[in-house]
XYZ file of C-alpha atoms in Angstrom:
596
model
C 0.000 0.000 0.000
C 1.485 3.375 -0.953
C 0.872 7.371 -1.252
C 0.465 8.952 -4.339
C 0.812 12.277 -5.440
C 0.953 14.636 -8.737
C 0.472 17.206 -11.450
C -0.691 17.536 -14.712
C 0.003 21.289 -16.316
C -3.131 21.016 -19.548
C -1.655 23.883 -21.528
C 2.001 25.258 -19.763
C 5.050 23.273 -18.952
C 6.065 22.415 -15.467
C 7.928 24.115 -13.169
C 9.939 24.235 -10.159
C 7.035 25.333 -8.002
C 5.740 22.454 -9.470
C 8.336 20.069 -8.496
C 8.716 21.610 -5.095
C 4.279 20.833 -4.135
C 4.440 17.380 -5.312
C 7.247 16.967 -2.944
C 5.671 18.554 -0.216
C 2.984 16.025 -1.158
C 4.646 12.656 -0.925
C 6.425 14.297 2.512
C 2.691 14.582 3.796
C 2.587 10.742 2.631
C 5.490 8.949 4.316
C 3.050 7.280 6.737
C 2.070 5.324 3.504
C 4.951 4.321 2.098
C 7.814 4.133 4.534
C 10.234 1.934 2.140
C 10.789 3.754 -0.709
C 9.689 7.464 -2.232
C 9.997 8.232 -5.954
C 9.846 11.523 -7.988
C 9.294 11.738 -11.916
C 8.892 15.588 -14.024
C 8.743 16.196 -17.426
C 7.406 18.938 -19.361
C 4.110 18.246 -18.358
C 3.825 16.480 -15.238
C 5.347 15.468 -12.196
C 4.584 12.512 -10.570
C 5.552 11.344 -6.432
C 4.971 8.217 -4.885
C 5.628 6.613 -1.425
C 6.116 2.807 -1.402
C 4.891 0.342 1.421
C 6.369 -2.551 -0.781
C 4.323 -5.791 -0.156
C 5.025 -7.622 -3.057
C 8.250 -7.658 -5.270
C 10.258 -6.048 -2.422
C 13.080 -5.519 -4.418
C 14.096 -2.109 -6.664
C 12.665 -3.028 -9.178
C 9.163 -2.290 -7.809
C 10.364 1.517 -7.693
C 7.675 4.041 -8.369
C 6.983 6.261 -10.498
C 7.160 3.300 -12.958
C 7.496 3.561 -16.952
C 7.120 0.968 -19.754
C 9.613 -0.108 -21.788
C 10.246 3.409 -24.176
C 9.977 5.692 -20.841
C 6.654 7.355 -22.610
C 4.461 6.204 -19.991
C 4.477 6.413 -16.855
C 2.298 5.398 -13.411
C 2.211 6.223 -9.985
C -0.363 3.754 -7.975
C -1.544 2.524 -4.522
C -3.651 -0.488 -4.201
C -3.302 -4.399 -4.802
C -4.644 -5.989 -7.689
C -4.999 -9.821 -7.132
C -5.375 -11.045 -10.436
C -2.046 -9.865 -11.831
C -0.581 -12.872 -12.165
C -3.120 -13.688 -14.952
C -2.935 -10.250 -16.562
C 0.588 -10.364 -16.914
C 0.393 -13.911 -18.116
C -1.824 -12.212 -21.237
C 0.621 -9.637 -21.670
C 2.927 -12.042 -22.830
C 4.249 -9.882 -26.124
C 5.511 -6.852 -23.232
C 8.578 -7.173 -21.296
C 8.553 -7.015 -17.614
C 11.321 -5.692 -15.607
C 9.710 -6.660 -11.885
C 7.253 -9.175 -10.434
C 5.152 -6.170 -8.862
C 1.265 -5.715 -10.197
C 2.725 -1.844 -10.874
C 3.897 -3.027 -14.253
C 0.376 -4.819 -15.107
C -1.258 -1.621 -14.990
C 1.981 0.295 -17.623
C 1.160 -2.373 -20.164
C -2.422 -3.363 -19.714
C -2.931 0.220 -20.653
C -1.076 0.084 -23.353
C -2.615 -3.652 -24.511
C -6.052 -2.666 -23.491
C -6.353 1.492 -23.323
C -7.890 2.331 -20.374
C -11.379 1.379 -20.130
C -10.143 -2.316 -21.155
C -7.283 -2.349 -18.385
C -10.265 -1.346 -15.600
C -12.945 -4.030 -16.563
C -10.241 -6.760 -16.570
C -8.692 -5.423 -12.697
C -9.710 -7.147 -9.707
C -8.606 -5.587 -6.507
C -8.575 -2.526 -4.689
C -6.602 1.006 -6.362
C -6.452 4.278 -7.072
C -3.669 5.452 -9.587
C -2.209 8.127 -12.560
C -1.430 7.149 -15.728
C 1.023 9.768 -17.551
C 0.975 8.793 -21.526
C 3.596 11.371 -23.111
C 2.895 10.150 -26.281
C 2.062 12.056 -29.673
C 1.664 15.962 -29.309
C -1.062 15.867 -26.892
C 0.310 14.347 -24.101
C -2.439 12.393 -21.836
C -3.457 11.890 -18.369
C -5.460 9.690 -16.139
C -6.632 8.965 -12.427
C -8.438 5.934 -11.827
C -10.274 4.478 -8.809
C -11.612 1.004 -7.821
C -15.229 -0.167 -8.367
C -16.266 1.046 -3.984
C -13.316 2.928 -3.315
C -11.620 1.273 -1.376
C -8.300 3.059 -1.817
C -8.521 6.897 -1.665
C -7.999 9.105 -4.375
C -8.533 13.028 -4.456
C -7.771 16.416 -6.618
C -7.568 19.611 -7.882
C -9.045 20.611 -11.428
C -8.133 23.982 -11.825
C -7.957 25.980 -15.268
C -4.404 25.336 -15.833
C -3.548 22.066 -13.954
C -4.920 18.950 -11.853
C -3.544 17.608 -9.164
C -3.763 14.689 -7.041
C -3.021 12.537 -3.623
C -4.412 9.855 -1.436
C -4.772 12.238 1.564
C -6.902 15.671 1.594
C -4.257 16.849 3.897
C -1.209 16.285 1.421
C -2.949 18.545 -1.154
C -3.512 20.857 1.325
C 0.228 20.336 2.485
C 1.291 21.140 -1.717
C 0.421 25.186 -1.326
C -1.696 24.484 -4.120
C -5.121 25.210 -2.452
C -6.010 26.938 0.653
C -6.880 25.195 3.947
C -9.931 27.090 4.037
C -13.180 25.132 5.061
C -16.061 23.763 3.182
C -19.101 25.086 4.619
C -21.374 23.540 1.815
C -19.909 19.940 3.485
C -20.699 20.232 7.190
C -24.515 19.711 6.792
C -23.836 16.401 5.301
C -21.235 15.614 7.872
C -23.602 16.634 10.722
C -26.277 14.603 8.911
C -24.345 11.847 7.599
C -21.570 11.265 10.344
C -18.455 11.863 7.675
C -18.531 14.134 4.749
C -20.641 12.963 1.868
C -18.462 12.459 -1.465
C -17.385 14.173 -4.064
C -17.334 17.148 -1.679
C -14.482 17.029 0.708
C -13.632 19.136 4.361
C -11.851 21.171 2.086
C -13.174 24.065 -0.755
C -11.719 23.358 -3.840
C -10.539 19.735 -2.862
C -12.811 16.659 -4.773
C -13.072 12.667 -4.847
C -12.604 11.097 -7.464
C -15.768 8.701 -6.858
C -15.760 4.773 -6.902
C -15.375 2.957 -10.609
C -14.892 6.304 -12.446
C -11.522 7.495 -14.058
C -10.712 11.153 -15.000
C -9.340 11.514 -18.028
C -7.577 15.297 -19.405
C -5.702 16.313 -22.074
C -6.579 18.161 -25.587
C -9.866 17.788 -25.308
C -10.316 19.281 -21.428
C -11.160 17.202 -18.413
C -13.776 14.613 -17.809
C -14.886 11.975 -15.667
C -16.282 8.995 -16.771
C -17.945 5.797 -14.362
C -16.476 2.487 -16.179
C -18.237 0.280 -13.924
C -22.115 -0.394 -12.200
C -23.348 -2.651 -9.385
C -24.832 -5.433 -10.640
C -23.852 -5.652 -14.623
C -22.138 -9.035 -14.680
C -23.078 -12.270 -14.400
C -21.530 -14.774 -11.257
C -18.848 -16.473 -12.836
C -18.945 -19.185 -10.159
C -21.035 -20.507 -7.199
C -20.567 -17.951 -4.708
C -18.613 -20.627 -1.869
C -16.220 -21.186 -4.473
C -15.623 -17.132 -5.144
C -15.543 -16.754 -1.216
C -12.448 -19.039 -1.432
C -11.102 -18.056 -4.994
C -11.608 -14.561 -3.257
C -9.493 -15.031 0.032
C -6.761 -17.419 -1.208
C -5.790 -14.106 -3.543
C -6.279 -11.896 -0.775
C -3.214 -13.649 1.226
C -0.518 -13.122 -1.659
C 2.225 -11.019 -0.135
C 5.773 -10.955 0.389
C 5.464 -9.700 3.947
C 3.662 -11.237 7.006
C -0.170 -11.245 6.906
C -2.891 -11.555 9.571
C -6.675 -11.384 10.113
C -8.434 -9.120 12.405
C -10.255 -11.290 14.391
C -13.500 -10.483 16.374
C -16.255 -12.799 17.662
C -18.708 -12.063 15.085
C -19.427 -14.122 11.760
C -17.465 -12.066 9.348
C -13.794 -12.225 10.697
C -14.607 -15.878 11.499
C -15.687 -16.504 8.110
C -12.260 -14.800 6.382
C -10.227 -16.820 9.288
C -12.088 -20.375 8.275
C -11.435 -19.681 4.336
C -7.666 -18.373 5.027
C -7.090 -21.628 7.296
C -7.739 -23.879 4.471
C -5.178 -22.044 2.287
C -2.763 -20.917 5.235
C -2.275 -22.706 7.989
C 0.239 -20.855 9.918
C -2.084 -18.288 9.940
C -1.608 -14.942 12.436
C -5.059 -13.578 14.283
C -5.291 -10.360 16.308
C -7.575 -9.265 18.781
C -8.133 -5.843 20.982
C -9.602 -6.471 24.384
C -10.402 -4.122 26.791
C -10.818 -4.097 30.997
C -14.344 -3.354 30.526
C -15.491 -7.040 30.027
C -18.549 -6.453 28.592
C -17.116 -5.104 25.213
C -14.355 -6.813 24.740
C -14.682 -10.048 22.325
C -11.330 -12.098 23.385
C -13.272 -14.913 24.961
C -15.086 -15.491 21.930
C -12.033 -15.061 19.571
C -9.485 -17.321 20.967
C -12.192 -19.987 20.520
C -12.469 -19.041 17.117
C -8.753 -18.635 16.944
C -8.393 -22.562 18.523
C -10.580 -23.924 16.414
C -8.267 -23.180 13.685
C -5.082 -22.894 15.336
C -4.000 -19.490 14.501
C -0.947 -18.030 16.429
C -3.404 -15.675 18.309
C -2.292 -12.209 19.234
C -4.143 -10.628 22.329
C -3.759 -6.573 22.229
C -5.362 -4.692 25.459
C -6.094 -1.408 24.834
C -6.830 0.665 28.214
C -8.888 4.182 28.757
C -5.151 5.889 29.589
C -3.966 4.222 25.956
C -7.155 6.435 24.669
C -6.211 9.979 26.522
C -2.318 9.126 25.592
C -3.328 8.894 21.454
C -5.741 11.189 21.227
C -3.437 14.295 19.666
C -2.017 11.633 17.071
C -5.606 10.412 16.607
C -6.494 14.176 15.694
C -3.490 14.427 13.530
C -3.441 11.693 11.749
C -7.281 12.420 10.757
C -7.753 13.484 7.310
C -11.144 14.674 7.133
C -13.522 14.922 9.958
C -15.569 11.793 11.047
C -17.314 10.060 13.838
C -16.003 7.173 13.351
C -12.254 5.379 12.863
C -11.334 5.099 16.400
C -11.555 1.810 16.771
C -9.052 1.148 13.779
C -6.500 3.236 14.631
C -5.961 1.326 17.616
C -6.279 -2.281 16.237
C -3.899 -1.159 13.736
C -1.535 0.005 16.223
C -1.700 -3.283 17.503
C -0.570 -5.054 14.032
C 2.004 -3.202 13.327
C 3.342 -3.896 17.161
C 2.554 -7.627 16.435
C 5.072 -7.285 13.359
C 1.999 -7.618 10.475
C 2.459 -5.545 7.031
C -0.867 -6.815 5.605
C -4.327 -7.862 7.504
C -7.567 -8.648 6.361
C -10.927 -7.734 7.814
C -14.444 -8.733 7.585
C -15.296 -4.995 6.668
C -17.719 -4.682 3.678
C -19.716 -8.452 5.456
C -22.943 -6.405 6.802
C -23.556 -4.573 3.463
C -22.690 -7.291 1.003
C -25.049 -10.385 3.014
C -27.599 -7.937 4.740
C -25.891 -8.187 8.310
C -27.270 -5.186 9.729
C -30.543 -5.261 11.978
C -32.386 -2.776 10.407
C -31.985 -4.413 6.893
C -34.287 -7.491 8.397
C -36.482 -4.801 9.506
C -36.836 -3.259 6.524
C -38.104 -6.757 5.223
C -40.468 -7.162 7.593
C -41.934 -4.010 8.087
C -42.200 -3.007 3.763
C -45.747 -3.371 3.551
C -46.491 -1.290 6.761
C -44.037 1.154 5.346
C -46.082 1.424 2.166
C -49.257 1.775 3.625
C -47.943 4.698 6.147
C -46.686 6.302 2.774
C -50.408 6.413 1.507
C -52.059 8.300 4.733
C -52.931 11.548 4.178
C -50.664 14.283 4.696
C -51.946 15.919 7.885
C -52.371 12.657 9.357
C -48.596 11.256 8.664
C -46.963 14.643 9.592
C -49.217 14.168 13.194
C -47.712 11.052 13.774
C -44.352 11.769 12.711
C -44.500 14.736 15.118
C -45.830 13.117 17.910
C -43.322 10.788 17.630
C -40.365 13.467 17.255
C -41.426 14.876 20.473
C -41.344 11.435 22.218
C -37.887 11.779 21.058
C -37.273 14.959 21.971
C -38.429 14.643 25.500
C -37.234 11.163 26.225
C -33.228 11.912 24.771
C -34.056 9.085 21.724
C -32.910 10.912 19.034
C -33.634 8.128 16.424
C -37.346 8.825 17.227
C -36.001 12.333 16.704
C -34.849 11.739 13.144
C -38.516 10.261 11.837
C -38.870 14.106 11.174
C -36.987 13.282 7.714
C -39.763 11.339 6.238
C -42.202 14.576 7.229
C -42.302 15.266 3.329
C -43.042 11.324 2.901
C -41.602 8.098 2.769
C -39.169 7.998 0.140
C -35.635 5.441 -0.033
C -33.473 9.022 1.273
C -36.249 9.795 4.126
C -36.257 6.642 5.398
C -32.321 6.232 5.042
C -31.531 9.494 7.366
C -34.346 8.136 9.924
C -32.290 4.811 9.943
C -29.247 5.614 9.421
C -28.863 9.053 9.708
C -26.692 11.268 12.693
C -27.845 14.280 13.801
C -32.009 14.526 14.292
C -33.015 17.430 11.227
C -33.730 20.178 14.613
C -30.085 19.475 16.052
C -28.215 20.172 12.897
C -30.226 23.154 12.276
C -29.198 24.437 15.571
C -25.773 23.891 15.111
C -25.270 25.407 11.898
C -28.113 28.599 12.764
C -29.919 27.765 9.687
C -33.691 27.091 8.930
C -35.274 23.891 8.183
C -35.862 24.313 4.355
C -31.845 24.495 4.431
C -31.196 21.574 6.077
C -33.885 20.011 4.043
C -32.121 20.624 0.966
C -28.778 19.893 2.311
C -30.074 16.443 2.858
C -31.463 15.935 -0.927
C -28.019 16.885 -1.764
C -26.041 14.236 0.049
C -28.871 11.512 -1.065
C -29.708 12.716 -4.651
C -26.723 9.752 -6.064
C -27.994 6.991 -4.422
C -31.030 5.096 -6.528
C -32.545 2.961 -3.811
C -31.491 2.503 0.507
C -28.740 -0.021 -0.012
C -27.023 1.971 -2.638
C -26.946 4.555 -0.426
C -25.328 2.703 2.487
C -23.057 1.643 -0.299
C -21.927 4.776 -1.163
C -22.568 6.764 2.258
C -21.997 5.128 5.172
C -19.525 1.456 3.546
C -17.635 4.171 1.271
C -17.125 7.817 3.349
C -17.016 6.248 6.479
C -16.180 2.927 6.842
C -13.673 2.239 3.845
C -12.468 6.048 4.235
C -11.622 5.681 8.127
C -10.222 2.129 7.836
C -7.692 3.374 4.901
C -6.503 6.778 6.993
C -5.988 4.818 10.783
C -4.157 2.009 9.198
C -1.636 3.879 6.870
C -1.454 6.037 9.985
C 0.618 2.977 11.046
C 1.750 1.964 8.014
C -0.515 -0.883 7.652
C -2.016 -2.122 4.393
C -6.131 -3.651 5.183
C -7.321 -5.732 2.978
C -11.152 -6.400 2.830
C -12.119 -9.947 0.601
C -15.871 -9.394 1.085
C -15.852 -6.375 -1.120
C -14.163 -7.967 -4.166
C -16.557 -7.104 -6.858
C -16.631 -10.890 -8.161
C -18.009 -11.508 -4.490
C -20.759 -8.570 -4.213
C -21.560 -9.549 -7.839
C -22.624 -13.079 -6.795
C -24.019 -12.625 -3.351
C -26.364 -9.479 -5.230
C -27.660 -12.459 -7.300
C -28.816 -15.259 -4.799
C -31.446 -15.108 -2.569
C -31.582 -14.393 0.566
C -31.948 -17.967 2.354
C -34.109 -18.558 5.444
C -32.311 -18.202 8.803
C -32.888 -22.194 9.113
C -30.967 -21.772 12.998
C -28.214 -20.495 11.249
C -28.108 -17.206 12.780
C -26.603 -13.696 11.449
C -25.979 -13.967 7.193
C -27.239 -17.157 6.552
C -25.781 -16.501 3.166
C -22.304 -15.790 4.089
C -22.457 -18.904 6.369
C -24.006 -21.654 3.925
C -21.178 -20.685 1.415
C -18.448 -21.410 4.207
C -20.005 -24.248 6.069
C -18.160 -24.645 9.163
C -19.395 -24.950 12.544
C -17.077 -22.356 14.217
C -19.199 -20.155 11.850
C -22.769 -21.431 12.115
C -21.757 -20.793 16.321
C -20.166 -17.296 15.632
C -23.266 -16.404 13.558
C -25.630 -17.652 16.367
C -24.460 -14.937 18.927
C -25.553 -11.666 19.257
C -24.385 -8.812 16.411
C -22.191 -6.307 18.751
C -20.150 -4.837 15.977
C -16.284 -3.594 16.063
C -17.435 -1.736 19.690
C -14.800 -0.245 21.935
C -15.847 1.572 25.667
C -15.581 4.540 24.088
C -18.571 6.191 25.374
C -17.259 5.124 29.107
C -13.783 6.707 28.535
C -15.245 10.079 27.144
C -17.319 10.379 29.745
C -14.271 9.863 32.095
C -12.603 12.302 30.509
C -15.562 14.270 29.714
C -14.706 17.762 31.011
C -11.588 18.336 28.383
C -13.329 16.936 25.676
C -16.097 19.978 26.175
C -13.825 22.134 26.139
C -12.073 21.219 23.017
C -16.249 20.992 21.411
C -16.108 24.771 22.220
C -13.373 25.372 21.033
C -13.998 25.673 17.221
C -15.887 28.157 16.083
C -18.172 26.851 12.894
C -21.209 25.724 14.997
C -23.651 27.509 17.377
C -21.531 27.152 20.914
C -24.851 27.252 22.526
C -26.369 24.388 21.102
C -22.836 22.581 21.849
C -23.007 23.013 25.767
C -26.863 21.728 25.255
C -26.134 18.451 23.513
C -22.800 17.521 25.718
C -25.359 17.840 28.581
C -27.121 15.426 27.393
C -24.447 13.243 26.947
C -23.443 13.071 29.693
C -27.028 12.433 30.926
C -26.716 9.387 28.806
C -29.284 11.020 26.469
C -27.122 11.650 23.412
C -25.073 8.938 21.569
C -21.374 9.308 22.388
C -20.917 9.435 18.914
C -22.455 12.568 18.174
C -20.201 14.021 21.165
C -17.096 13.229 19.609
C -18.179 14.476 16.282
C -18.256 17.839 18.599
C -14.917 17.488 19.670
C -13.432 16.093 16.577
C -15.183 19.535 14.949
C -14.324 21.645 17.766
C -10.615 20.682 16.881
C -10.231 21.770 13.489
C -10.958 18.537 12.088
């Protein structure tokens, strides 16, 4: 896993100044790519990189990377697990390394661009420089749910590009100057809704699209849809096929291990492949959150050389400033992977897989069973008339209100009707509608139309957890903690041969198979079928404990910024700490409050 950085001039040569912000880029980047950093200018663009090598570990996996007549060129983060075959079709090129860098130089040139993308399978974001003819080229490229980062900068003259917010920020090339248009989604959504960024002037490059400038200006383009391809296999053999690639690496690999079904799943598929395989687990004092009973069963079964990590309330208060710094754009989440990677890389692991991705890909999470009970009742309730819905709805906001539930508190989204983004922000949603308008001292209609904005992309509620809460907060936190520590994730379940199959089957009776009867059929072990039987709890730390432990400096540092109504601030952290208000909306405050 690596950091990327660059610049592309569309009409002007390149110059120093040039030179001089992509290296203040890759500098931003070490974190990424401690091994090796690389640095490539021409006329028209420069190109950094920052290499965490995992496979070919030798020079020869050097980035930038050209082909064979030096006319093109790539900079690129990611894995891509079927390069082995690729390469193996690319027999009339000649290949200097054993790294998948090199697949990507001469697919291109075998393929062109949208050709190289449909045939990738893995996770990546990269640049493609093609000097080539008078016009030179340029390309940035992303993979099918983002799972590596990619952002940039399309000004008049130039584009330019990293994997971190904070290392184009770092370049001089745009101002650190807040994005006011992307803190109702945040406050809304719990993380800032993509393309927009924390950032004015900053964008994401979305999931399976490319950007493409050169002679004829700059567009993006989406190369790839949910859905459009056939299962090329039964989906237990893909869950295998899937994993067995996942563990190719020239450096030691590990699973994250909880007690839930989807890290037991990845460890029963990676024990048939690997034996000597390496599990980690964080446990905590406070028994009640902490999984390590259930995961060294798990990790027995299977005999895994089992790694217990204890991470303490003190171990919270100590990390907190490099928590803040390390954070690239604000979130509420992400706190719970910084620490478990802090634990692999003090456990010696370069690579580890998780079971991120399981919930949205089998239909793991509670409400998604509710949703398929309750469709019909949902319907009908969408066919009352007007006065009589918005009476309910209100009665049952002010139930919210007055008891501290603010989930009854965000029904007041579906006050214009029951619609796939209404009923998304009531489930899934942050902030209730009344507290964000608070915060921000705006009126309803505003926050109204700030939430249309954030939803208007996704087609239907699962596409929207898709691309909302699996892509700018789960897959965007996991990939900023780990590189914070240098540590490349790796998440199986969202392999787009996987989602493609499991989209396609039914969803099979429970049968007393528990949590993703899906996901457990296809694996078909008994350490599964019991790991699927026990309660969902999620990736949970104490957090809400330790904050309220430490509750007084964390108020302070709420108050602190100066974007949202202080007022409203000192009237949600007392509820809080009445136990009225999720502690995740109270860190939001303080991650806010802190620049964030």
């Amino acid at each position: 896993m690596c950091g990327i950085a660059g610049l592309f001039r569309t009409g002007s040569d390149t110059t120093t100044a040039d030179r001089c912000a992509v290296e203040r880029m890759t500098a931003a980047q070490t974190h990424r790519g401690p091994d090796d950093g690389g640095l490539f200018q021409d006329a028209r663009a420069v190109l950094g990189h920052r290499r965490l090598a995992i496979i070919d570990l030798s020079p020869t996996g050097h980035q930038p990377m050209c082909n064979e007549d030096g006319k093109i060129w790539v900079t690129y983060n990611g894995e891509i697990y079927n390069y082995a075959e690729l390469a193996a079709e690319l027999g009339g090129h000649r290949f200097v390394s054993r790294s998948d860098t090199e697949v990507l130089l001469h697919g291109y040139e075998e393929w062109g661009i949208e050709g190289l993308l449909r045939k990738l399978r893995g996770m990546f974001a990269f640049a493609i420089y093609d000097s080539h003819g008078p016009q030179p080229f340029f390309l940035l490229a992303r993979d099918r749910f983002g799972i590596k980062p990619l952002y940039y900068i399309a000004d008049t003259h130039f584009i330019a590009f990293s994997s971190e917010v904070r290392a184009l920020v770092a370049s001089g090339l745009v101002p650190n100057r807040k994005n006011p248009t992307a803190m109702a989604g945040l406050l809304l959504l719990g993380s800032v809704p993509a393309p927009a960024t924390g950032i004015q002037g900053v964008n994401c490059l979305l999931p399976g699209h490319y950007l493409a400038a050169g002679g004829n200006g700059v567009a993006t383009r989406r190369y790839w849809e949910p859905g459009e391809a056939e299962p090329e296999h039964p989906l237990r053999e893909t869950l295998q096929d899937t994993v067995d690639r996942h563990l190719v690496s020239d450096v030691p690999v590990g699973v994250f291990l909880s007690g839930g079904v989807d890290s037991a799943a990845l460890v029963a598929l990676a024990s048939r492949t690997k034996p000597a395989l390496t599990t980690l687990t964080v446990v905590f004092d406070e028994r009640e959150y902490s999984e390590g009973d259930e995961a060294r069963q798990i990790a027995q079964k299977f005999g895994t050389d089992h790694r217990e990590v204890r991470v303490t309330s003190q171990d919270f208060v100590s990390e907190l400033p490099n928590l803040l710094r390390v954070m690239d754009q604000p979130t509420n989440d992400g706190v719970n992977t910084y620490f478990v990677s802090r634990a692999a890389r003090q456990a010696g692991l370069t690579v580890v897989l998780s079971g991120l991705g399981g919930d949205e890909v089998f239909g793991g999470y509670k409400h998604h069973r509710w949703l398929a009970r309750h469709g019909n009742s949902i319907r009908r309730f969408s066919g009352l008339p007007r006065f009589l819905r918005q009476t309910v709805l209100a009665t049952a906001v002010g139930y919210g209100r007055l008891r501290g539930r603010e989930n009854w508190m965000r029904l007041a989204n579906l006050e214009n009707g029951v619609s796939d983004a209404g009923l998304y922000l009531a489930l899934r949603g942050f902030f209730a509608p009344e507290q964000v308008r608070a915060l921000l001292d705006v009126n309803t209609s505003e926050v109204r139309l700030a939430a249309g904005e954030c939803l208007a992309a996704g087609p239907d509620f699962r596409q929207m957890e898709m691309q909302r809460y699996l892509h700018d907060q789960l897959l965007r936190d996991t990939d900023v903690f780990s590189m914070a520590h240098s540590i490349e994730v790796r998440v199986p379940y969202l392999d787009h041969k996987v989602v493609e199959c499991a989209a396609r089957l039914p969803q099979p009776e429970l049968n007393g198979h528990g949590n993703k009867p899906l996901l457990t059929e296809a694996v078909d072990d008994p350490a599964v079928f019991d790991a699927a039987l026990r309660s969902k709890r999620g990736f949970a730390f104490p957090f809400g404990k330790w904050m309220r432990t430490h509750s007084g400096e964390l108020r302070e540092m709420a108050l602190a910024g100066g974007c949202l109504n202080r007022r409203t601030i000192g009237q949600l952290w007392n509820e809080f700490e009445r136990g009225r208000l999720h502690w995740s909306r109270a860190w939001m405050l303080a991650v806010i409050g802190a620049g964030k």
